[in-house]
Coordinates of C-alpha atoms in Angstrom, one line a residue:
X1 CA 0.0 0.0 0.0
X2 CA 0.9 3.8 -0.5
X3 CA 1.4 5.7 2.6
X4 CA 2.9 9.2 3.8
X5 CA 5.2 8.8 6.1
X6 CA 7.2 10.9 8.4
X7 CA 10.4 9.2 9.7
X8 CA 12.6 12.3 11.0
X9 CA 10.8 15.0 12.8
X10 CA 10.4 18.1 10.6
X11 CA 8.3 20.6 8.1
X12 CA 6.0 19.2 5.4
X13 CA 8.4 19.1 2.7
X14 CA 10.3 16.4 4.7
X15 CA 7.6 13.6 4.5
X16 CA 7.8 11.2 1.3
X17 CA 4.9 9.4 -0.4
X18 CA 6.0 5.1 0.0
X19 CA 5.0 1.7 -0.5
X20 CA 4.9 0.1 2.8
X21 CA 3.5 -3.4 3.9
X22 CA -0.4 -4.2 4.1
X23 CA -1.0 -4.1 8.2
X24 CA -3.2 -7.2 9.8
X25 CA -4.9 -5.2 13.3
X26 CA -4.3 -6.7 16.4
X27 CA -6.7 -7.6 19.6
X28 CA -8.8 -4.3 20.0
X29 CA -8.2 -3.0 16.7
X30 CA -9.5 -2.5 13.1
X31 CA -8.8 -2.3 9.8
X32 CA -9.3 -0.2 7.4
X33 CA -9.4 0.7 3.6
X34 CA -8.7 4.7 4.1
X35 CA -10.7 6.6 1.7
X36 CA -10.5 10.7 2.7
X37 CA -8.1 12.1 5.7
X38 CA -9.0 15.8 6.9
X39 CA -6.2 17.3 8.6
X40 CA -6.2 19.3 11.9
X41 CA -3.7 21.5 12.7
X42 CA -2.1 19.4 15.4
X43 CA -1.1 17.0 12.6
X44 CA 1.0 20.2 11.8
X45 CA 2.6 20.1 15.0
X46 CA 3.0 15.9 15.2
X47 CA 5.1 15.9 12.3
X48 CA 7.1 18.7 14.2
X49 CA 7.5 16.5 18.1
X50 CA 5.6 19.4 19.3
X51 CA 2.4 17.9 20.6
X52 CA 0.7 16.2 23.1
X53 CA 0.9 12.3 21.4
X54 CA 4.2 11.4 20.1
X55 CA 3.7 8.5 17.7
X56 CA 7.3 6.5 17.6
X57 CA 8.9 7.1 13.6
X58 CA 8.1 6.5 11.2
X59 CA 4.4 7.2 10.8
X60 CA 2.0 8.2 8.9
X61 CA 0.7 11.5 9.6
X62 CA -3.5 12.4 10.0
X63 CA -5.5 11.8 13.2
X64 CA -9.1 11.5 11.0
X65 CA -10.2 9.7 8.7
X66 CA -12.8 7.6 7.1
X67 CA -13.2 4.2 5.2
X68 CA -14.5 0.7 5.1
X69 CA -13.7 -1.7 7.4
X70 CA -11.7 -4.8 5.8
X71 CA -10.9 -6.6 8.9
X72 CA -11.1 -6.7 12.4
X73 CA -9.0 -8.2 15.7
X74 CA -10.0 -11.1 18.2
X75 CA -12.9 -8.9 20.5
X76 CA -13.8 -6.2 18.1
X77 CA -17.8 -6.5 17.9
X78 CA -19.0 -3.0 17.4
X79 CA -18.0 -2.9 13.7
X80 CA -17.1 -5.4 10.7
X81 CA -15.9 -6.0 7.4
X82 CA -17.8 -3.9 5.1
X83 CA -18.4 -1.4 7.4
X84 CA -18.5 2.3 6.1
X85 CA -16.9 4.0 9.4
X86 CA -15.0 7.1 10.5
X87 CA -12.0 6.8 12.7
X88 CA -9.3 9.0 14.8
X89 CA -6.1 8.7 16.3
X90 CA -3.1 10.4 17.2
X91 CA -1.6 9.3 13.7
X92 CA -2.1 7.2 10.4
X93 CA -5.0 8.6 8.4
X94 CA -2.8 9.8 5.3
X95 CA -2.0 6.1 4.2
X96 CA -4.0 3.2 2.2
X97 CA -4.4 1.5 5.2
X98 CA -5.0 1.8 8.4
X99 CA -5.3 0.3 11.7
X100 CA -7.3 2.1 14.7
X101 CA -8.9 1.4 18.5
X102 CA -11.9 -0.2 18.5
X103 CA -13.2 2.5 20.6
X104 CA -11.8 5.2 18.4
X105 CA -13.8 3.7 15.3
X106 CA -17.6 4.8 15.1
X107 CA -19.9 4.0 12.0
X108 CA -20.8 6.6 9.4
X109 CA -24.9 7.2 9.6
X110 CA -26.4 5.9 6.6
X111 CA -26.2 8.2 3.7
X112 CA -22.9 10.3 5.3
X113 CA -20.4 9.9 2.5
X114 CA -16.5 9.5 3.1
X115 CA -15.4 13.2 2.3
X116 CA -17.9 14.8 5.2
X117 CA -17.4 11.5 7.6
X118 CA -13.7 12.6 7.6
X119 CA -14.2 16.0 8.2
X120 CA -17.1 15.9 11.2
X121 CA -15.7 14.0 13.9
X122 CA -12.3 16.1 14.8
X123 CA -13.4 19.5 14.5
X124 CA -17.2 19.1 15.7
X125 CA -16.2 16.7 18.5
X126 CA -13.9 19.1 20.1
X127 CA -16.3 22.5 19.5
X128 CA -18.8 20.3 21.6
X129 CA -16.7 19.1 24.0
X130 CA -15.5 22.7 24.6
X131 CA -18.6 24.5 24.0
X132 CA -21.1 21.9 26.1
X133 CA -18.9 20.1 28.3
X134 CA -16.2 22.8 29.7
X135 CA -17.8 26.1 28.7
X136 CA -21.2 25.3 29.8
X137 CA -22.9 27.2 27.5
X138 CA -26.4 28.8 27.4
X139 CA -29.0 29.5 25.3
X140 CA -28.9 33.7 25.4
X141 CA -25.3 34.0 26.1
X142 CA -22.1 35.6 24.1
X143 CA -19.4 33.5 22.3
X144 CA -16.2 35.0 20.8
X145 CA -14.8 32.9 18.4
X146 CA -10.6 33.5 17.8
X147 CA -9.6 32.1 14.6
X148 CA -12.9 31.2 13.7
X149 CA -12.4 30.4 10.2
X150 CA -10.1 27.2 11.2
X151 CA -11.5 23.7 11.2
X152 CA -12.3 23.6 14.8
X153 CA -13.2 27.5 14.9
X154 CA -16.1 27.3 12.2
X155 CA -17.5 24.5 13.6
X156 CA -17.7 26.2 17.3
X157 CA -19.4 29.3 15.3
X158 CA -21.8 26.4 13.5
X159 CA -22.5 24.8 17.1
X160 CA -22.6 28.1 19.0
X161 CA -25.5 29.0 16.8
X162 CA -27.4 25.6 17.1
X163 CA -27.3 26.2 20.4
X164 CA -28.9 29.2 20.8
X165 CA -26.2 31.9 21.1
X166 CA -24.5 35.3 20.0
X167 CA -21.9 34.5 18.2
X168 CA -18.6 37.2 17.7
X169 CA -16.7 35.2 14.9
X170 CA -12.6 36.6 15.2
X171 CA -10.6 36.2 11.7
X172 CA -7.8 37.7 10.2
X173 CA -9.2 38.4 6.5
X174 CA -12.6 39.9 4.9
X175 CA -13.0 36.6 3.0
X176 CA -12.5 34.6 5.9
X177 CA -15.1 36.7 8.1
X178 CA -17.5 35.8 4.9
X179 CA -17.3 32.2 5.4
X180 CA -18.0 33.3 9.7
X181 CA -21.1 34.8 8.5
X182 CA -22.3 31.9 6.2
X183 CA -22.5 29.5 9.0
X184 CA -24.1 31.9 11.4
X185 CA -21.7 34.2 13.1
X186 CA -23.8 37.2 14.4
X187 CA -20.6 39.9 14.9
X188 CA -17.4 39.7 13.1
X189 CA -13.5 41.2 14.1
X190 CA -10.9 41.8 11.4
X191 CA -8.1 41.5 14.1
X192 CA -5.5 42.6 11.9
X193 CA -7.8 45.7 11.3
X194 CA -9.6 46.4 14.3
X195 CA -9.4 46.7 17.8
X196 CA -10.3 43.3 19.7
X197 CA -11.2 45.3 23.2
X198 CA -12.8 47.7 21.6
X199 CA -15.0 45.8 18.7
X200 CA -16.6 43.4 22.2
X201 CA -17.1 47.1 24.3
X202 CA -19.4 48.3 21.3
X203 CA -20.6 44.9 20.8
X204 CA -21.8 43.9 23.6
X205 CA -22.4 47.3 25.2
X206 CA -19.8 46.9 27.5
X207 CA -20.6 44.2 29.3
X208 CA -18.3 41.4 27.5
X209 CA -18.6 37.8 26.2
X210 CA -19.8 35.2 28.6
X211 CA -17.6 32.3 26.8
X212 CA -14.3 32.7 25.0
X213 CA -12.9 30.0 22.2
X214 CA -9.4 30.1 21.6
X215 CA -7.6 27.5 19.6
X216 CA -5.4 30.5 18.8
X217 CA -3.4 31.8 22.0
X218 CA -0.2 33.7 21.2
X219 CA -1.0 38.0 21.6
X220 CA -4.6 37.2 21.3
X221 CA -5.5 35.3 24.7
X222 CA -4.9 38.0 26.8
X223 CA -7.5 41.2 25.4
X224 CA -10.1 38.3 24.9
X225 CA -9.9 37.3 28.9
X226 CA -10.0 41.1 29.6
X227 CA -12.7 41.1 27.4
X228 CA -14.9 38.3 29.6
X229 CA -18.0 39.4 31.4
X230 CA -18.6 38.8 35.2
X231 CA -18.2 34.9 35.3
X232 CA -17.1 34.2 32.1
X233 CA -15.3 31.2 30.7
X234 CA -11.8 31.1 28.5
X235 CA -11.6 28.2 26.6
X236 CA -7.8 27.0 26.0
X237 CA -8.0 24.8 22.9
X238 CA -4.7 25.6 21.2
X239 CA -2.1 27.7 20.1
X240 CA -2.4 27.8 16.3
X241 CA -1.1 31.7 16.6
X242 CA 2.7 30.1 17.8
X243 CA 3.5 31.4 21.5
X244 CA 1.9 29.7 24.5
X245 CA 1.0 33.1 25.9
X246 CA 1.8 34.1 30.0
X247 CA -1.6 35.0 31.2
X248 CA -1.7 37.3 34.3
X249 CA -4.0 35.3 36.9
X250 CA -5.5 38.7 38.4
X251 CA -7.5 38.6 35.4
X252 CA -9.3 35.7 36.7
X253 CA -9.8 37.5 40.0
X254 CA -11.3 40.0 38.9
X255 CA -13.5 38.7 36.4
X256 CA -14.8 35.9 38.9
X257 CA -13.7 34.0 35.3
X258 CA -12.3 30.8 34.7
X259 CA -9.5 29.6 32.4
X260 CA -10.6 26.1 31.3
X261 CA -8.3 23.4 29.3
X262 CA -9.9 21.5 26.5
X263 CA -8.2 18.5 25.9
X264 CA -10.8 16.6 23.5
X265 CA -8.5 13.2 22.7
X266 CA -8.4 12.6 26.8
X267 CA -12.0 13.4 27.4
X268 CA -12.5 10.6 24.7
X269 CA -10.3 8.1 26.6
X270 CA -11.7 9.0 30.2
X271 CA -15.5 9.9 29.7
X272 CA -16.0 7.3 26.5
X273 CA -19.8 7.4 27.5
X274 CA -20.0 10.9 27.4
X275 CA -18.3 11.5 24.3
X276 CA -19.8 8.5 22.7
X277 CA -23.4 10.6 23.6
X278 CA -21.8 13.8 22.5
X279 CA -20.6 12.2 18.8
X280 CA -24.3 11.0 18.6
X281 CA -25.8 14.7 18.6
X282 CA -23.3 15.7 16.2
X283 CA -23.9 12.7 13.7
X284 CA -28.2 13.4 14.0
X285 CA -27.5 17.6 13.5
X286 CA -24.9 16.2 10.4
X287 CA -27.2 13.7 8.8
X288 CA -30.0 16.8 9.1
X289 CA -27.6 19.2 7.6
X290 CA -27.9 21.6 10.6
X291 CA -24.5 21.5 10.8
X292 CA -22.2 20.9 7.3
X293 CA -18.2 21.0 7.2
X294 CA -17.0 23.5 4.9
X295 CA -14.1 22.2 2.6
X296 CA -12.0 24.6 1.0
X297 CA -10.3 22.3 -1.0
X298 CA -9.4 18.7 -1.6
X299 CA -5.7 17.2 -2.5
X300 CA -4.5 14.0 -3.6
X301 CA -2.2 11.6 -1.2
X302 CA 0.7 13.1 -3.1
X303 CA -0.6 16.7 -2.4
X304 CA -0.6 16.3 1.2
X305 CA 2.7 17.7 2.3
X306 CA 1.0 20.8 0.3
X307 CA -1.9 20.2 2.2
X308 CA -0.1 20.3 5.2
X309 CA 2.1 23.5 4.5
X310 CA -0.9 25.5 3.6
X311 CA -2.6 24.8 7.3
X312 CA 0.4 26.0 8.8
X313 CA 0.6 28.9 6.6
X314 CA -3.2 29.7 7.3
X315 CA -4.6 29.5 4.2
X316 CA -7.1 27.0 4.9
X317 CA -10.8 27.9 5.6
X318 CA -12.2 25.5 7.7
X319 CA -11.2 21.8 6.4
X320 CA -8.5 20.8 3.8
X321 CA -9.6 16.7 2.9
X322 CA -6.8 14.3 1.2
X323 CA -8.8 11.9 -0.7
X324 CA -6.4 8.6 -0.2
X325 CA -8.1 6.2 -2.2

């Protein structure tokens, strides 16, 4: 089979499209025939050593992906040969083949093709988890959205909406702030252009957002917390801007705030039930096209170091999909 692989830590250009060996799973795990791999920014910083999960070299990059099921391990039960599923991982989507967790391998809802099966669970799965689980949000209340035109930032302006919020939709370009509005963003902020402080002062009439979402961090974390209402929540999903910013903690104080970590792959390993539940909601607002992953374009396995170099360079709205095979 064809796979991309990774085998010394380093920038896109350093992976190389190989035949490799078929793979048989093991106990626990599954098989499958890969057909699309979205990417996620942290696949941009796995291929780097710089995050959380550090898969042992060589690997093949791509922690979602979707497929059929061509064979399973001794005590898989949940899915089988034939089986049209959508899987996730720390690593291994940008390859022909590829083996998974049982746990970590869900079935696509009837109708769901490959292209939106790959590109639902990541992004949607940790909006939700943030969002629902760690930002408590309620119907009425504000959300600002930092880098809101990213994969996971779209889909917390999609989700943000659905449930019942006003959304402030942060980008750093007019056509990106389009796409915000498409899927339901109520405010915008150009913050290359404007004033973030003073955009959420005339926004919300002074009194500030009730929930930040940041998968961005670097100089941007810090006006967003001052920007918090009485109460309100920061959301730490990642650092897509670069620096792991140095918050000052008498912002918390005197906000009555909190600054809350979301860490989506271990809430999937510790609360399975609750993020089984969670994935459920997402696939019925999916299958009823309340929610819908916006694509900005697909690549070829080939293409996927490009793939890869444009995420890190930020010209990705929303999803970039590798179609494997």
């Amino acid at each position: 089979m064809k796979a991309i692989l990774c085998r010394t830590f380093g920038l896109p250009d350093t992976l190389t499209l190989e035949d490799v060996p078929s793979l048989v799973p093991g106990p626990g795990e599954v098989l499958t025939q890969v057909k699309a791999c979205s990417l996620n920014f942290p696949d941009t910083l796995t291929i780097r050593n710089m995050y959380q999960f550090k898969p042992p070299l060589p690997f093949s990059p791509g922690s979602e992906s979707s497929g059929i099921v061509t064979a399973v391990g001794e005590d898989v039960t949940q899915v089988k040969p034939g089986d049209h599923v959508f899987t996730f991982g720390s690593h291994g989507g940008l390859a022909e083949e590829r083996i998974s967790d049982a746990r970590a391998t869900i079935p696509l809802p009837d109708g769901m093709n490959f292209i939106t099966g790959a590109s639902t669970l990541y992004a949607y799965g940790t909006s939700y988890h943030a969002l629902k689980d760690r930002g408590q949000l309620k119907p009425g209340e504000t959300l600002l959205v930092l880098g809101a035109a990213g994969g996971v930032g779209l889909a917390a302006v999609e989700l943000g909406k659905l449930m019942g919020v006003t959304v402030i939709a942060a980008a750093s370009t007019e056509e990106k702030l389009a796409v915000c509005r498409e899927k339901g963003a109520t405010h915008t902020i150009n913050y290359t252009t404007e004033d973030i402080r003073e955009r959420i002062k005339d926004i919300t009439q002074n009194k500030g957002v009730d929930v930040v979402y940041d998968p961005v961090g670097d100089k941007w974390a810090e006006p967003a917390i001052r920007s918090l209402a009485w109460r309100g929540r920061y959301l730490v999903v990642g650092f897509a801007g670069g620096e792991i910013p140095k918050i000052p903690l008498n912002l918390a104080l005197l906000k009555g705030s909190a600054i809350v970590g979301v860490f989506w792959g271990m809430f999937v390993q510790k609360e399975a039930e609750l993020s089984r539940q969670n994935m459920q909601e997402i696939a019925t607002w999916a299958m009823q096209g309340r929610i819908v992953p916006y694509i900005s374009k697909q690549y070829t396995l080939a293409e996927a170091p490009q793939a890869l170099t444009d995420m890190m360079e930020r010209k990705v709205i929303g999803k970039a999909v590798v179609l494997v095979s």
